[in-house]
Amino acid sequence: QVQFVESGGGLVQPGGSLRLSCAASGFTLDVNAIAWFRLAPGKEREGVSCISRSGGSTYYADSVKGRFTISRDNAKNTVYLQMNSLKPEDTAVYYCAAPPICTYYTAYSYTRWGQGTQVTVSS
């Protein structure tokens, strides 16, 4: 069962920008915290960012802090990830998920994922 639809990925040169979208399916987004994860070939899934239910609190992995910005529009049932100054190491499939709370969003076991959206940063 797909609970999220991720979109907005693509091929971009280093230093470029992309804006990812996470649209909820089957539930109302405004009752959940929403997190972004990414999965690169040969690596484990990595927590990228999280935004609280109200949007008042945000969390970022050290590797993306200062470059990525997470936001949400509950009226549109969508969460966004603005990615600037992209690096080749950002190349991965990006997924969103719904943790109970952002504080420990990387520690939960998630069972439902969308199809993900591919981000490729290359010259």
mmCIF file of C-alpha atoms in Angstrom:
data_model
loop_
_atom_site.group_PDB
_atom_site.id
_atom_site.type_symbol
_atom_site.label_atom_id
_atom_site.label_comp_id
_atom_site.label_asym_id
_atom_site.label_seq_id
_atom_site.Cartn_x
_atom_site.Cartn_y
_atom_site.Cartn_z
ATOM 1 C CA GLN A 1 0.000 0.000 0.000
ATOM 2 C CA VAL A 2 1.370 3.384 -1.031
ATOM 3 C CA GLN A 3 0.829 6.149 1.488
ATOM 4 C CA PHE A 4 2.959 8.798 -0.191
ATOM 5 C CA VAL A 5 3.636 9.981 -3.688
ATOM 6 C CA GLU A 6 7.087 11.521 -4.026
ATOM 7 C CA SER A 7 7.916 13.672 -7.014
ATOM 8 C CA GLY A 8 10.220 16.410 -8.210
ATOM 9 C CA GLY A 9 13.452 14.501 -8.641
ATOM 10 C CA GLY A 10 15.648 14.609 -11.687
ATOM 11 C CA LEU A 11 19.135 15.095 -13.040
ATOM 12 C CA VAL A 12 20.928 18.238 -11.947
ATOM 13 C CA GLN A 13 24.492 19.508 -12.048
ATOM 14 C CA PRO A 14 26.479 20.069 -8.854
ATOM 15 C CA GLY A 15 25.412 23.324 -7.268
ATOM 16 C CA GLY A 16 21.944 23.085 -8.734
ATOM 17 C CA SER A 17 18.584 22.932 -7.011
ATOM 18 C CA LEU A 18 15.533 20.709 -6.898
ATOM 19 C CA ARG A 19 12.264 20.852 -5.018
ATOM 20 C CA LEU A 20 10.764 17.546 -3.956
ATOM 21 C CA SER A 21 7.125 17.053 -3.076
ATOM 22 C CA CYS A 22 5.510 14.447 -0.853
ATOM 23 C CA ALA A 23 1.767 14.091 -1.286
ATOM 24 C CA ALA A 24 -0.193 12.048 1.224
ATOM 25 C CA SER A 25 -2.468 9.240 0.156
ATOM 26 C CA GLY A 26 -5.039 7.622 2.409
ATOM 27 C CA PHE A 27 -4.686 9.925 5.385
ATOM 28 C CA THR A 28 -4.696 13.569 6.331
ATOM 29 C CA LEU A 29 -1.182 14.907 6.386
ATOM 30 C CA ASP A 30 -1.754 17.543 9.033
ATOM 31 C CA VAL A 31 -2.040 14.951 11.823
ATOM 32 C CA ASN A 32 1.477 13.612 11.252
ATOM 33 C CA ALA A 33 5.060 14.653 11.401
ATOM 34 C CA ILE A 34 6.673 13.984 8.017
ATOM 35 C CA ALA A 35 10.246 12.951 7.350
ATOM 36 C CA TRP A 36 12.403 12.640 4.255
ATOM 37 C CA PHE A 37 14.801 9.738 3.812
ATOM 38 C CA ARG A 38 17.139 8.809 1.015
ATOM 39 C CA LEU A 39 18.619 5.571 -0.231
ATOM 40 C CA ALA A 40 21.778 5.466 -2.285
ATOM 41 C CA PRO A 41 23.155 2.333 -3.968
ATOM 42 C CA GLY A 42 25.113 0.209 -1.534
ATOM 43 C CA LYS A 43 24.098 2.278 1.470
ATOM 44 C CA GLU A 44 21.475 2.087 4.170
ATOM 45 C CA ARG A 45 18.497 4.372 4.233
ATOM 46 C CA GLU A 46 19.484 7.739 5.675
ATOM 47 C CA GLY A 47 17.332 10.249 7.494
ATOM 48 C CA VAL A 48 17.472 13.629 5.780
ATOM 49 C CA SER A 49 14.935 15.915 7.384
ATOM 50 C CA CYS A 50 11.740 16.031 9.403
ATOM 51 C CA ILE A 51 9.012 18.569 10.041
ATOM 52 C CA SER A 52 6.599 18.554 12.956
ATOM 53 C CA ARG A 53 2.852 18.323 12.596
ATOM 54 C CA SER A 54 2.410 22.058 12.934
ATOM 55 C CA GLY A 55 5.464 22.903 10.894
ATOM 56 C CA GLY A 56 6.974 24.746 13.827
ATOM 57 C CA SER A 57 9.946 22.439 14.305
ATOM 58 C CA THR A 58 12.345 21.113 11.702
ATOM 59 C CA TYR A 59 15.244 18.684 11.802
ATOM 60 C CA TYR A 60 18.101 18.143 9.368
ATOM 61 C CA ALA A 61 20.925 15.708 8.967
ATOM 62 C CA ASP A 62 24.295 17.364 9.371
ATOM 63 C CA SER A 63 25.126 16.492 5.787
ATOM 64 C CA VAL A 64 22.320 18.677 4.413
ATOM 65 C CA LYS A 65 22.017 21.393 7.039
ATOM 66 C CA GLY A 66 22.156 24.826 5.497
ATOM 67 C CA ARG A 67 21.412 23.495 2.018
ATOM 68 C CA PHE A 68 18.007 21.814 2.356
ATOM 69 C CA THR A 69 14.769 23.286 3.667
ATOM 70 C CA ILE A 70 11.698 21.284 4.610
ATOM 71 C CA SER A 71 8.250 22.849 4.658
ATOM 72 C CA ARG A 72 4.638 21.805 4.601
ATOM 73 C CA ASP A 73 1.345 23.037 3.267
ATOM 74 C CA ASN A 74 -1.335 21.225 5.194
ATOM 75 C CA ALA A 75 -4.082 22.756 3.084
ATOM 76 C CA LYS A 76 -2.580 20.947 0.091
ATOM 77 C CA ASN A 77 -1.693 17.834 2.096
ATOM 78 C CA THR A 78 1.868 18.134 0.861
ATOM 79 C CA VAL A 79 5.375 18.368 2.303
ATOM 80 C CA TYR A 80 8.260 19.841 0.343
ATOM 81 C CA LEU A 81 12.014 19.521 0.423
ATOM 82 C CA GLN A 82 13.872 22.381 -1.208
ATOM 83 C CA MET A 83 17.380 21.215 -2.051
ATOM 84 C CA ASN A 84 20.013 23.798 -2.936
ATOM 85 C CA SER A 85 23.740 23.575 -3.572
ATOM 86 C CA LEU A 86 23.369 19.946 -4.507
ATOM 87 C CA LYS A 87 26.390 17.678 -4.382
ATOM 88 C CA PRO A 88 27.073 14.329 -6.064
ATOM 89 C CA GLU A 89 26.788 12.677 -2.646
ATOM 90 C CA ASP A 90 23.139 13.740 -2.562
ATOM 91 C CA THR A 91 22.417 11.278 -5.349
ATOM 92 C CA ALA A 92 19.811 8.826 -4.083
ATOM 93 C CA VAL A 93 16.181 7.844 -4.213
ATOM 94 C CA TYR A 94 14.275 10.095 -1.843
ATOM 95 C CA TYR A 95 11.308 8.853 0.172
ATOM 96 C CA CYS A 96 8.984 10.357 2.725
ATOM 97 C CA ALA A 97 7.489 8.725 5.792
ATOM 98 C CA ALA A 98 5.330 9.584 8.800
ATOM 99 C CA PRO A 99 6.997 9.209 12.203
ATOM 100 C CA PRO A 100 5.000 9.730 15.396
ATOM 101 C CA ILE A 101 7.264 12.652 16.218
ATOM 102 C CA CYS A 102 10.375 14.179 14.698
ATOM 103 C CA THR A 103 12.660 13.953 17.713
ATOM 104 C CA TYR A 104 13.543 10.318 17.012
ATOM 105 C CA TYR A 105 12.455 10.089 13.401
ATOM 106 C CA THR A 106 15.494 8.064 12.353
ATOM 107 C CA ALA A 107 14.856 5.404 15.009
ATOM 108 C CA TYR A 108 11.410 4.220 13.975
ATOM 109 C CA SER A 109 10.675 1.187 11.849
ATOM 110 C CA TYR A 110 8.669 2.315 8.850
ATOM 111 C CA THR A 111 6.563 -0.181 6.982
ATOM 112 C CA ARG A 112 4.975 1.973 4.303
ATOM 113 C CA TRP A 113 6.817 3.919 1.640
ATOM 114 C CA GLY A 114 5.994 5.554 -1.617
ATOM 115 C CA GLN A 115 7.758 4.793 -4.871
ATOM 116 C CA GLY A 116 10.416 7.401 -4.165
ATOM 117 C CA THR A 117 11.834 9.985 -6.521
ATOM 118 C CA GLN A 118 15.298 9.740 -8.037
ATOM 119 C CA VAL A 119 17.739 12.587 -7.522
ATOM 120 C CA THR A 120 20.935 12.434 -9.543
ATOM 121 C CA VAL A 121 23.627 15.081 -9.135
ATOM 122 C CA SER A 122 26.276 14.776 -11.798
ATOM 123 C CA SER A 123 28.256 16.776 -14.310
#
